[in-house]
Amino acid sequence: MIAGGAVIVARNVHKSFGAVKAVNGVSFSVPEGSSFGLLGPNGAGKTTLMRMVYGVSRRDREPPSEIRVFGHDPERDELAIKFVAGVVPQENNLDEELNVTQNLQVFARFYHLTGRRAAERIDALLAFTELADKRAVRIRHLSGGMKRRLVIARALLNNPRLLILDEPTTGLDPQVRHLIWEKLRALKRQGLTILLTTHYMEEAFQICDTVFIMNRGERVVEGNPQALVRREIEPYVLEIYTREAFERVRDHLPAPGTRIEESGGVVRVYSSDDAGLLRAGERLGPGDYHLRPSNLEDLFLKATGSTLNALQ
Amino acid sequence: MPSSDRSGLPSLPWRLSAVWYRHFRVYTRDLVSNGLPPFLEPLIFLAGIGLGLGRYISEMGGMSYLTFLATGLPMTAAMYTAAFECTYSTFVRLEFDHVYDGMMAAPITARDLLVGEILWAGTKGFFFSFAVVTVMALVGVLPLPGSLLSPLIGFFTGVMFAAMSLVVTSFVTSINQFSFYLTGALSPMFFFSGVVFPIEELPGVLRRLAEVFPLTHSVRLARALDFLTVTPALPWDLLFIGAFTAAMGWLAIWRLQRRLVQ
């Protein structure tokens, strides 16, 4: 362990694929026991950065950079890192031919877990991920949410000290998403360090102590999600769904400190005066506007000029 | 042999065995459709040759034609199974099912994964040649007990063709391109490596070409073992298989590592 109890330290990391700069001079550190979320649109460099942490992607040689995970360089000691880190990749990549238990048995062997020790660990994990009644079911008969939970169980086989999740809940229904968040919070309470990527602002809010918002391979903004929203952005936003409706209320918006963004045909009016925003909105038809507290997505919009999903 | 060091990290043999075990479990999941055809195929071959071609050709290379074939076919079985495993199956695991992405998250290196892959293909080479030997021995066309050892050569044949096939896979961008390898490399080897007729019968250039076909050396080695004879070509066959496997294995790992760790 290195000074300050940081599990992951990355400094000036660059990564190019041919002429494409996927990661461009990124630095961050993840303290032990915290959860750290990489956010950003597709192509922002989140997955690449994450893969570099467990050694399946290599950073550029120049300029000089550093990644340390539990004090190990992933390019030199990938085994030591992978042994104590569980990984949930973006794609489920389970063995479709095998059933739930067999998938875990096959993977347990990579960690030197066999026989009774493996069986006990698998039982505990199936209970934890609420898959105990599915143990003999083949993968192709599992729902998307069950597969995702199984991949999470697989990542937990060796009692990792670091859990790496690449878009853990993308494409899942809200119930499953909430179930997975609950499990991740439980793991966090046990002291597990979590590194995750996500497109979902709510996911980051629910799980992360720190969010690191990226765009085009670079850091946009970093900090505690609640604090960031409090500090960096007006607390309320009035969304107006047509340009024409916006023009009708333009002169009735609260005067000072109002900021206007337009993207994807939606006009967003930011202000700390929620009563003023509401008065303006009420001049419009009920389907024309929506007043809500601002969130990380708005912060991202402010910082990059585009929505998180705009580049997908 | 210690299976892990003090930090609990699995040792190299253990890591390779874990890769092997994954393939073993997936393969044996469907024993009937995976395990039966290797035994049926030689039966079909026997019927076709015994009832048909065998009536016209009674003797080949100083033995009955059936025995000549029966001593060569275990090696082609090993060749084909290893080649299919490390072309189509590897490509699917690499590009379609993303199986390797999952495995690379486990504490193994890309090199462990690829060597495990080759060892698994060698195991299939052993099993497939064993199936042919079993059938041929049962119908009494193989010299015993020497032939019972030839699945060992089947293992090394599997390893050799696995390494070579992985090199091919490292160049392939679409799964259909494997057809070129099958018809352009494996089919000629089937016919010109001394399996269906002795290579000594070939005209000059082809005769020399057959000498650099990997399968030629497997077949010659297997026949030497079948009859428990020491032939003058034996050291050359052993050297070829060893050197060719090492070179192909090295090239395959060097090239595919960059696909697994980008």
Coordinates of C-alpha atoms in Angstrom, one line a residue:
Chain A
M1 CA 0.0 0.0 0.0
I2 CA 1.2 3.4 -0.8
A3 CA 1.1 6.6 1.2
G4 CA -2.3 8.1 1.7
G5 CA -4.0 4.8 1.4
A6 CA -4.7 5.2 -2.4
V7 CA -5.6 2.0 -4.1
I8 CA -5.2 3.4 -7.6
V9 CA -2.9 6.2 -8.6
A10 CA -2.8 7.3 -12.2
R11 CA -0.6 10.1 -13.4
N12 CA -0.5 11.8 -16.9
V13 CA -1.9 8.7 -18.7
H14 CA -2.1 8.8 -22.4
K15 CA -3.4 6.2 -24.8
S16 CA -3.6 6.4 -28.6
F17 CA -5.1 4.0 -31.0
G18 CA -3.4 4.9 -34.3
A19 CA -4.2 8.6 -34.8
V20 CA -7.1 8.5 -32.2
K21 CA -6.2 9.8 -28.8
A22 CA -8.4 7.8 -26.5
V23 CA -7.0 9.1 -23.2
N24 CA -5.1 12.4 -23.1
G25 CA -3.1 13.2 -20.0
V26 CA -5.4 11.9 -17.3
S27 CA -4.5 11.8 -13.6
F28 CA -6.5 10.6 -10.7
S29 CA -6.3 8.7 -7.5
V30 CA -8.8 6.4 -5.7
P31 CA -8.5 6.2 -1.9
E32 CA -9.0 2.9 -0.2
G33 CA -12.6 2.1 0.6
S34 CA -14.0 4.7 -1.7
S35 CA -16.0 4.4 -4.9
F36 CA -14.8 6.3 -7.9
G37 CA -16.9 6.8 -11.0
L38 CA -15.7 7.5 -14.5
L39 CA -18.4 9.3 -16.4
G40 CA -18.6 10.5 -19.9
P41 CA -20.1 9.8 -23.3
N42 CA -19.1 6.8 -25.3
G43 CA -15.7 7.3 -26.7
A44 CA -14.6 9.5 -23.8
G45 CA -11.9 7.0 -22.8
K46 CA -13.5 5.5 -19.7
T47 CA -13.3 1.9 -20.7
T48 CA -9.7 2.3 -22.0
L49 CA -8.6 3.9 -18.8
M50 CA -10.3 1.1 -16.7
R51 CA -8.7 -1.6 -18.8
M52 CA -5.3 0.0 -18.2
V53 CA -5.9 -0.3 -14.5
Y54 CA -6.0 -4.1 -14.7
G55 CA -3.4 -4.5 -17.3
V56 CA -5.3 -5.5 -20.5
S57 CA -4.6 -2.2 -22.2
R58 CA -1.2 -0.5 -22.3
R59 CA -0.6 3.2 -21.9
D60 CA 1.5 5.1 -24.4
R61 CA 5.3 5.1 -23.6
E62 CA 5.5 8.8 -24.3
P63 CA 5.0 11.1 -22.5
P64 CA 6.1 9.5 -19.2
S65 CA 3.2 8.3 -17.1
E66 CA 2.4 6.1 -14.2
I67 CA -0.3 3.8 -13.0
R68 CA -0.1 2.1 -9.6
V69 CA -2.7 -0.3 -8.3
F70 CA -2.0 -1.5 -4.7
G71 CA 1.5 -0.2 -5.5
H72 CA 1.9 -2.5 -8.6
D73 CA 2.4 -1.3 -12.1
P74 CA -0.3 -3.1 -14.2
E75 CA 2.1 -3.5 -17.1
R76 CA 4.6 -5.4 -15.0
D77 CA 2.6 -7.0 -12.2
E78 CA -0.8 -7.7 -13.9
L79 CA -1.2 -11.0 -12.0
A80 CA -0.8 -9.4 -8.6
I81 CA -3.4 -6.8 -9.4
K82 CA -5.9 -9.2 -11.1
F83 CA -5.6 -11.6 -8.1
V84 CA -7.0 -9.0 -5.7
A85 CA -9.3 -7.1 -8.2
G86 CA -12.6 -8.4 -9.5
V87 CA -13.7 -7.2 -12.9
V88 CA -17.1 -6.8 -14.4
P89 CA -16.5 -6.2 -18.1
Q90 CA -18.9 -4.3 -20.2
E91 CA -20.0 -7.4 -22.0
N92 CA -21.2 -10.3 -19.9
N93 CA -19.1 -12.9 -21.7
L94 CA -20.3 -15.9 -19.6
D95 CA -19.9 -19.4 -21.0
E96 CA -23.3 -19.9 -22.6
E97 CA -22.8 -23.7 -22.7
L98 CA -22.5 -24.0 -18.9
N99 CA -24.9 -23.4 -16.2
V100 CA -24.7 -20.8 -13.4
T101 CA -22.7 -22.9 -10.9
Q102 CA -20.4 -24.3 -13.6
N103 CA -19.5 -20.8 -14.8
L104 CA -18.4 -19.9 -11.3
Q105 CA -16.5 -23.2 -10.9
V106 CA -14.5 -22.7 -14.0
F107 CA -13.6 -19.2 -13.0
A108 CA -12.8 -20.1 -9.4
R109 CA -10.0 -22.3 -10.6
F110 CA -8.2 -19.2 -11.9
Y111 CA -7.9 -18.1 -8.3
H112 CA -6.8 -21.4 -7.0
L113 CA -10.2 -22.0 -5.4
T114 CA -11.3 -25.6 -5.8
G115 CA -13.4 -28.3 -4.2
R116 CA -15.1 -27.4 -1.0
R117 CA -13.7 -24.0 -0.6
A118 CA -15.0 -23.1 -4.1
A119 CA -18.4 -24.6 -3.4
E120 CA -18.8 -22.7 -0.2
R121 CA -17.7 -19.4 -1.8
I122 CA -20.1 -20.0 -4.8
D123 CA -23.0 -20.7 -2.4
A124 CA -22.3 -17.5 -0.5
L125 CA -22.1 -15.5 -3.7
L126 CA -25.2 -17.0 -5.3
A127 CA -27.1 -16.1 -2.1
F128 CA -25.6 -12.6 -2.1
T129 CA -26.6 -12.0 -5.7
E130 CA -30.0 -13.7 -5.2
L131 CA -29.3 -16.4 -7.8
A132 CA -29.4 -19.4 -5.4
D133 CA -32.5 -20.8 -7.1
K134 CA -30.9 -20.5 -10.5
R135 CA -27.7 -22.5 -9.9
A136 CA -28.5 -25.2 -12.4
V137 CA -29.9 -23.0 -15.1
R138 CA -28.1 -22.6 -18.4
I139 CA -26.9 -19.1 -19.2
R140 CA -29.1 -18.7 -22.2
H141 CA -32.2 -19.1 -20.0
L142 CA -31.2 -16.2 -17.7
S143 CA -32.6 -12.7 -18.0
G144 CA -30.2 -9.8 -18.7
G145 CA -30.4 -8.8 -15.0
M146 CA -29.5 -12.3 -13.8
K147 CA -26.5 -12.5 -16.2
R148 CA -25.3 -9.2 -14.9
R149 CA -25.6 -10.4 -11.3
L150 CA -23.8 -13.6 -12.2
V151 CA -20.9 -11.6 -13.7
I152 CA -20.8 -9.6 -10.5
A153 CA -20.7 -12.8 -8.4
R154 CA -17.9 -14.1 -10.7
A155 CA -15.9 -10.9 -10.0
L156 CA -16.3 -11.4 -6.3
L157 CA -15.1 -15.0 -6.2
N158 CA -11.7 -14.2 -4.8
N159 CA -12.9 -11.7 -2.1
P160 CA -11.4 -8.8 -4.1
R161 CA -10.1 -5.7 -2.4
L162 CA -10.9 -3.7 -5.6
L163 CA -14.0 -4.1 -7.7
I164 CA -13.9 -2.8 -11.3
L165 CA -17.2 -2.4 -13.1
D166 CA -17.6 -1.2 -16.6
E167 CA -21.2 0.0 -17.0
P168 CA -22.7 -2.4 -14.5
T169 CA -26.3 -1.6 -15.2
T170 CA -26.5 -0.5 -18.8
G171 CA -29.6 -1.9 -20.5
L172 CA -31.2 -3.2 -17.4
D173 CA -34.6 -2.4 -16.1
P174 CA -35.0 -0.1 -13.1
Q175 CA -35.8 -2.8 -10.6
V176 CA -32.6 -4.7 -11.4
R177 CA -30.6 -1.5 -11.5
H178 CA -31.8 -0.7 -7.9
L179 CA -31.0 -4.2 -6.8
I180 CA -27.5 -4.0 -8.2
W181 CA -26.9 -0.6 -6.6
E182 CA -28.0 -2.0 -3.2
K183 CA -25.5 -4.8 -3.6
L184 CA -22.7 -2.4 -4.5
R185 CA -23.5 -0.2 -1.5
A186 CA -23.4 -3.3 0.7
L187 CA -20.0 -4.2 -0.7
K188 CA -18.8 -0.6 -0.1
R189 CA -19.8 -0.8 3.5
Q190 CA -17.6 -3.9 3.8
G191 CA -14.7 -1.7 2.8
L192 CA -14.4 -2.7 -0.9
T193 CA -12.9 0.0 -3.2
I194 CA -15.0 0.4 -6.3
L195 CA -14.0 1.8 -9.7
L196 CA -16.9 2.0 -12.1
T197 CA -17.8 3.6 -15.4
T198 CA -21.4 4.7 -16.1
H199 CA -23.6 6.8 -18.3
Y200 CA -26.1 7.1 -15.6
M201 CA -26.0 10.2 -13.4
E202 CA -28.2 8.6 -10.9
E203 CA -25.9 5.6 -10.7
A204 CA -23.0 7.9 -9.9
F205 CA -25.1 9.7 -7.3
Q206 CA -26.1 6.5 -5.7
I207 CA -22.7 4.8 -5.5
C208 CA -19.8 7.2 -6.0
D209 CA -17.9 9.3 -3.5
T210 CA -16.1 10.9 -6.4
V211 CA -17.0 11.3 -10.0
F212 CA -14.6 12.0 -12.7
I213 CA -16.3 13.3 -15.8
M214 CA -14.4 12.8 -19.0
N215 CA -14.9 14.0 -22.5
R216 CA -12.7 13.2 -25.5
G217 CA -10.0 11.5 -23.4
E218 CA -9.7 14.4 -21.0
R219 CA -10.9 15.3 -17.5
V220 CA -13.8 17.8 -17.5
V221 CA -14.5 18.0 -13.8
E222 CA -13.9 15.9 -10.7
G223 CA -15.3 15.8 -7.2
N224 CA -18.0 14.5 -4.9
P225 CA -21.2 14.4 -6.9
Q226 CA -23.5 16.2 -4.4
A227 CA -20.8 18.8 -3.8
L228 CA -20.2 19.3 -7.5
V229 CA -23.8 19.9 -8.3
R230 CA -24.1 22.2 -5.3
R231 CA -21.0 24.2 -6.1
E232 CA -20.8 24.2 -9.9
I233 CA -24.3 24.6 -11.0
E234 CA -27.5 26.5 -10.3
P235 CA -29.8 24.3 -8.2
Y236 CA -32.9 24.4 -10.5
V237 CA -33.6 23.9 -14.2
L238 CA -36.6 24.7 -16.3
E239 CA -36.6 22.5 -19.4
I240 CA -38.6 23.8 -22.2
Y241 CA -39.3 21.4 -25.0
T242 CA -39.6 23.7 -28.0
R243 CA -37.8 26.8 -29.2
E244 CA -41.1 28.4 -29.9
A245 CA -42.4 27.9 -26.3
F246 CA -39.1 29.3 -25.0
E247 CA -39.5 32.5 -27.1
R248 CA -42.9 33.0 -25.4
V249 CA -41.5 33.1 -21.9
R250 CA -38.1 34.6 -22.7
D251 CA -39.0 37.9 -21.2
H252 CA -40.6 36.4 -18.1
L253 CA -37.6 34.5 -16.8
P254 CA -36.0 35.4 -13.4
A255 CA -33.6 38.2 -14.3
P256 CA -30.3 37.8 -12.5
G257 CA -28.1 34.7 -12.6
T258 CA -30.1 32.9 -15.2
R259 CA -28.2 30.7 -17.7
I260 CA -29.6 29.3 -20.8
E261 CA -28.4 26.2 -22.7
E262 CA -29.9 24.7 -25.8
S263 CA -29.1 21.2 -27.0
G264 CA -31.0 18.5 -28.8
G265 CA -34.0 20.9 -29.4
V266 CA -34.5 21.4 -25.6
V267 CA -33.9 24.7 -24.0
R268 CA -32.7 24.6 -20.4
V269 CA -33.0 27.6 -18.1
Y270 CA -30.8 27.3 -15.0
S271 CA -31.4 29.5 -11.9
S272 CA -31.5 29.4 -8.1
D273 CA -34.9 31.1 -8.2
D274 CA -37.2 28.1 -8.4
A275 CA -40.3 30.2 -7.8
G276 CA -39.4 32.5 -10.6
L277 CA -38.8 29.5 -13.0
L278 CA -42.1 28.0 -12.0
R279 CA -43.9 31.3 -12.7
A280 CA -42.4 31.4 -16.2
G281 CA -43.2 27.8 -16.8
E282 CA -46.8 28.2 -15.8
R283 CA -47.3 30.6 -18.8
L284 CA -46.8 27.5 -21.0
G285 CA -48.9 24.4 -21.6
P286 CA -48.4 21.5 -19.1
G287 CA -46.6 19.4 -21.7
D288 CA -44.2 22.2 -22.8
Y289 CA -42.0 22.4 -19.7
H290 CA -40.6 20.5 -16.7
L291 CA -39.1 22.1 -13.6
R292 CA -36.6 19.9 -11.7
P293 CA -33.5 20.1 -9.5
S294 CA -30.4 20.2 -11.5
N295 CA -28.1 17.1 -11.6
L296 CA -24.8 15.8 -12.8
E297 CA -26.1 15.6 -16.3
D298 CA -26.6 19.4 -16.3
L299 CA -23.2 19.8 -14.9
F300 CA -21.8 17.8 -17.7
L301 CA -23.8 19.8 -20.2
K302 CA -22.4 23.0 -18.7
A303 CA -18.8 21.7 -18.7
T304 CA -18.8 20.3 -22.3
G305 CA -21.6 22.0 -24.1
S306 CA -23.2 18.6 -25.0
T307 CA -25.3 16.1 -23.1
L308 CA -23.8 12.8 -22.0
N309 CA -25.7 10.9 -24.5
A310 CA -25.3 13.2 -27.4
L311 CA -22.2 11.6 -28.6
Q312 CA -23.3 8.0 -28.4
Chain B
M1 CA 5.1 -28.9 -7.3
P2 CA 3.9 -25.8 -5.4
S3 CA 0.7 -24.6 -6.9
S4 CA 0.9 -21.0 -5.6
D5 CA 3.6 -18.7 -4.2
R6 CA 3.5 -17.1 -0.8
S7 CA 1.1 -14.3 -1.8
G8 CA -1.4 -16.9 -3.0
L9 CA -0.8 -16.2 -6.7
P10 CA -1.4 -19.3 -8.7
S11 CA 1.8 -20.7 -10.3
L12 CA 2.3 -21.0 -14.0
P13 CA 1.3 -24.7 -14.3
W14 CA -1.8 -23.9 -12.3
R15 CA -2.8 -21.0 -14.5
L16 CA -2.3 -23.1 -17.6
S17 CA -4.4 -25.8 -16.1
A18 CA -7.2 -23.3 -15.3
V19 CA -7.4 -22.3 -18.9
W20 CA -7.3 -25.9 -20.0
Y21 CA -10.0 -26.7 -17.4
R22 CA -12.4 -24.0 -18.8
H23 CA -12.1 -25.6 -22.3
F24 CA -12.5 -29.1 -20.9
R25 CA -15.7 -28.2 -19.0
V26 CA -17.2 -26.5 -22.0
Y27 CA -16.3 -29.4 -24.3
T28 CA -17.5 -32.2 -22.0
R29 CA -20.7 -30.4 -21.3
D30 CA -22.1 -32.0 -24.4
L31 CA -20.4 -35.4 -24.4
V32 CA -22.7 -37.1 -26.9
S33 CA -22.4 -34.6 -29.7
N34 CA -18.7 -33.8 -28.9
G35 CA -17.4 -37.2 -28.0
L36 CA -19.2 -39.6 -30.3
P37 CA -18.3 -38.3 -33.8
P38 CA -14.5 -38.9 -33.4
F39 CA -15.4 -42.6 -33.1
L40 CA -17.9 -42.7 -35.9
E41 CA -15.7 -41.0 -38.4
P42 CA -13.1 -43.8 -38.7
L43 CA -16.0 -46.3 -38.9
I44 CA -17.3 -44.5 -42.0
F45 CA -13.9 -44.3 -43.4
L46 CA -13.4 -48.1 -42.9
A47 CA -16.6 -48.9 -44.6
G48 CA -15.8 -46.7 -47.5
I49 CA -12.3 -48.0 -48.0
G50 CA -12.8 -51.6 -46.9
L51 CA -15.9 -52.1 -49.1
G52 CA -14.8 -49.9 -51.9
L53 CA -11.3 -48.7 -52.6
G54 CA -9.7 -51.5 -50.6
R55 CA -10.8 -54.0 -53.1
Y56 CA -8.7 -52.4 -55.8
I57 CA -5.7 -51.6 -53.7
S58 CA -4.6 -54.5 -51.5
E59 CA -1.1 -53.4 -50.5
M60 CA 0.6 -50.0 -49.9
G61 CA 4.1 -49.2 -48.5
G62 CA 4.8 -52.8 -47.7
M63 CA 1.6 -53.4 -45.7
S64 CA -2.1 -53.9 -46.3
Y65 CA -3.7 -50.8 -47.5
L66 CA -6.1 -50.7 -44.6
T67 CA -3.2 -50.8 -42.2
F68 CA -1.4 -48.1 -44.1
L69 CA -4.4 -45.8 -43.8
A70 CA -5.1 -46.8 -40.2
T71 CA -1.6 -45.8 -39.2
G72 CA -1.9 -42.4 -40.8
L73 CA -5.4 -41.4 -40.1
P74 CA -5.0 -40.8 -36.4
M75 CA -2.6 -38.0 -37.2
T76 CA -5.0 -36.3 -39.7
A77 CA -7.7 -36.5 -37.1
A78 CA -5.4 -34.8 -34.6
M79 CA -4.5 -32.2 -37.2
Y80 CA -8.0 -31.3 -38.1
T81 CA -9.4 -31.1 -34.6
A82 CA -6.5 -28.8 -33.5
A83 CA -6.8 -26.7 -36.6
F84 CA -10.5 -26.2 -36.2
E85 CA -10.1 -25.5 -32.5
C86 CA -7.5 -22.8 -33.0
T87 CA -9.1 -21.2 -36.0
Y88 CA -12.9 -21.1 -35.9
S89 CA -13.3 -21.7 -32.2
T90 CA -10.5 -19.3 -31.2
F91 CA -11.8 -16.6 -33.5
V92 CA -15.3 -17.0 -32.0
R93 CA -13.9 -16.7 -28.5
L94 CA -11.8 -13.7 -29.5
E95 CA -14.3 -11.7 -31.6
F96 CA -17.9 -12.9 -31.1
D97 CA -18.4 -14.3 -27.6
H98 CA -15.7 -12.2 -26.0
V99 CA -14.8 -15.2 -23.8
Y100 CA -11.2 -14.0 -23.8
D101 CA -12.2 -10.7 -22.4
G102 CA -13.7 -12.5 -19.4
M103 CA -10.7 -14.7 -19.0
M104 CA -8.2 -11.9 -19.2
A105 CA -9.9 -10.4 -16.1
A106 CA -8.7 -13.4 -14.2
P107 CA -5.2 -13.6 -12.9
I108 CA -3.6 -15.0 -16.1
T109 CA -1.5 -13.3 -18.7
A110 CA -2.3 -13.3 -22.4
R111 CA 0.6 -15.8 -22.9
D112 CA -0.9 -18.1 -20.3
L113 CA -4.2 -18.0 -22.1
L114 CA -2.6 -18.8 -25.5
V115 CA -0.4 -21.6 -24.2
G116 CA -3.4 -23.0 -22.4
E117 CA -5.3 -22.9 -25.7
I118 CA -2.5 -24.8 -27.4
L119 CA -2.4 -27.4 -24.7
W120 CA -6.1 -27.9 -24.9
A121 CA -5.9 -28.4 -28.7
G122 CA -3.1 -30.9 -28.0
T123 CA -5.5 -32.7 -25.7
K124 CA -8.1 -32.8 -28.4
G125 CA -5.4 -34.1 -30.8
F126 CA -4.7 -36.9 -28.3
F127 CA -8.4 -37.7 -27.9
F128 CA -9.3 -37.7 -31.6
S129 CA -6.3 -39.9 -32.5
F130 CA -7.1 -42.1 -29.6
A131 CA -10.6 -42.6 -31.0
V132 CA -9.3 -43.6 -34.5
V133 CA -6.7 -45.9 -32.9
T134 CA -9.4 -47.5 -30.8
V135 CA -11.7 -48.2 -33.8
M136 CA -8.9 -49.4 -36.0
A137 CA -7.4 -51.6 -33.3
L138 CA -10.8 -53.2 -32.7
V139 CA -11.2 -54.2 -36.3
G140 CA -7.7 -55.6 -36.2
V141 CA -5.9 -53.5 -38.8
L142 CA -3.4 -51.9 -36.5
P143 CA -0.1 -53.5 -35.2
L144 CA -0.3 -53.9 -31.5
P145 CA 0.9 -52.9 -28.9
G146 CA 2.9 -50.1 -30.7
S147 CA -0.2 -48.4 -32.1
L148 CA -1.6 -47.8 -28.7
L149 CA 1.2 -45.3 -28.1
S150 CA 0.4 -43.2 -31.2
P151 CA -2.1 -40.9 -29.6
L152 CA 0.9 -39.5 -27.8
I153 CA 2.1 -38.4 -31.2
G154 CA -1.5 -37.2 -31.8
F155 CA -1.0 -34.9 -28.8
F156 CA 2.1 -33.3 -30.2
T157 CA 0.5 -33.1 -33.6
G158 CA -2.4 -31.3 -32.0
V159 CA 0.0 -28.9 -30.3
M160 CA 1.9 -28.3 -33.5
F161 CA -1.2 -27.5 -35.6
A162 CA -2.7 -25.5 -32.8
A163 CA 0.4 -23.2 -32.9
M164 CA 0.3 -23.0 -36.6
S165 CA -3.4 -22.3 -36.7
L166 CA -3.2 -19.5 -34.1
V167 CA -0.7 -17.8 -36.4
V168 CA -3.2 -18.0 -39.2
T169 CA -5.9 -16.7 -36.8
S170 CA -3.7 -13.8 -35.9
F171 CA -3.9 -12.6 -39.5
V172 CA -7.5 -13.3 -40.2
T173 CA -10.0 -10.4 -40.1
S174 CA -13.1 -12.3 -41.1
I175 CA -14.1 -15.8 -40.1
N176 CA -14.6 -16.8 -43.8
Q177 CA -11.0 -16.4 -44.6
F178 CA -10.2 -19.6 -42.7
S179 CA -11.5 -21.5 -45.8
F180 CA -8.3 -20.6 -47.6
Y181 CA -6.2 -22.2 -44.8
L182 CA -8.3 -25.3 -44.9
T183 CA -8.3 -25.9 -48.6
G184 CA -4.9 -24.3 -49.3
A185 CA -2.9 -25.8 -46.5
L186 CA -4.7 -28.7 -44.7
S187 CA -6.2 -30.5 -47.7
P188 CA -2.8 -30.7 -49.5
M189 CA -1.3 -32.0 -46.4
F190 CA -3.9 -34.7 -46.1
F191 CA -3.0 -36.0 -49.5
F192 CA 0.7 -35.3 -49.7
S193 CA 2.0 -36.2 -46.2
G194 CA 2.1 -40.0 -46.6
V195 CA -1.4 -40.7 -45.2
V196 CA -3.1 -42.1 -48.3
F197 CA 0.1 -43.1 -50.2
P198 CA 3.8 -43.0 -49.5
I199 CA 5.5 -39.7 -50.3
E200 CA 8.4 -41.6 -51.8
E201 CA 6.1 -42.1 -54.8
L202 CA 5.9 -38.4 -55.4
P203 CA 7.8 -36.7 -58.2
G204 CA 11.0 -34.7 -57.2
V205 CA 9.7 -31.3 -56.3
L206 CA 6.6 -32.5 -54.5
R207 CA 8.7 -35.1 -52.7
R208 CA 10.9 -32.3 -51.3
L209 CA 7.8 -30.2 -50.5
A210 CA 6.2 -33.0 -48.6
E211 CA 9.3 -33.0 -46.4
V212 CA 8.3 -29.5 -45.1
F213 CA 4.7 -30.4 -44.5
P214 CA 4.4 -30.7 -40.7
L215 CA 1.9 -33.6 -41.1
T216 CA 4.5 -35.7 -42.9
H217 CA 6.6 -35.9 -39.8
S218 CA 3.7 -36.7 -37.5
V219 CA 2.7 -39.6 -39.8
R220 CA 6.2 -41.0 -40.1
L221 CA 6.8 -40.7 -36.4
A222 CA 3.4 -42.4 -35.7
R223 CA 4.2 -45.3 -38.1
A224 CA 7.6 -45.8 -36.5
L225 CA 5.9 -46.0 -33.1
D226 CA 3.1 -48.3 -34.4
F227 CA 5.7 -50.8 -35.7
L228 CA 8.1 -50.1 -32.9
T229 CA 10.9 -49.5 -35.4
V230 CA 13.7 -47.0 -35.5
T231 CA 13.9 -45.3 -38.9
P232 CA 16.7 -43.1 -40.2
A233 CA 14.3 -40.1 -40.5
L234 CA 13.4 -40.3 -36.8
P235 CA 15.8 -37.6 -35.5
W236 CA 14.8 -35.3 -38.4
D237 CA 11.1 -35.8 -37.7
L238 CA 11.5 -35.0 -34.0
L239 CA 13.7 -32.0 -34.7
F240 CA 11.2 -30.7 -37.3
I241 CA 8.2 -31.1 -35.0
G242 CA 10.0 -29.5 -32.0
A243 CA 11.4 -26.6 -34.0
F244 CA 8.3 -25.9 -36.0
T245 CA 6.1 -26.0 -33.0
A246 CA 8.4 -23.6 -31.0
A247 CA 8.6 -21.2 -33.9
M248 CA 4.9 -21.1 -34.6
G249 CA 4.0 -21.0 -31.0
W250 CA 6.3 -18.0 -30.5
L251 CA 5.0 -16.2 -33.5
A252 CA 1.3 -16.9 -32.5
I253 CA 1.8 -15.6 -29.0
W254 CA 3.8 -12.6 -30.2
R255 CA 1.1 -11.6 -32.6
L256 CA -2.1 -12.5 -30.6
Q257 CA -0.8 -10.9 -27.4
R258 CA -1.4 -7.6 -29.1
R259 CA -5.0 -8.5 -29.8
L260 CA -5.6 -9.5 -26.2
V261 CA -3.7 -6.7 -24.5
Q262 CA -4.2 -3.5 -26.6

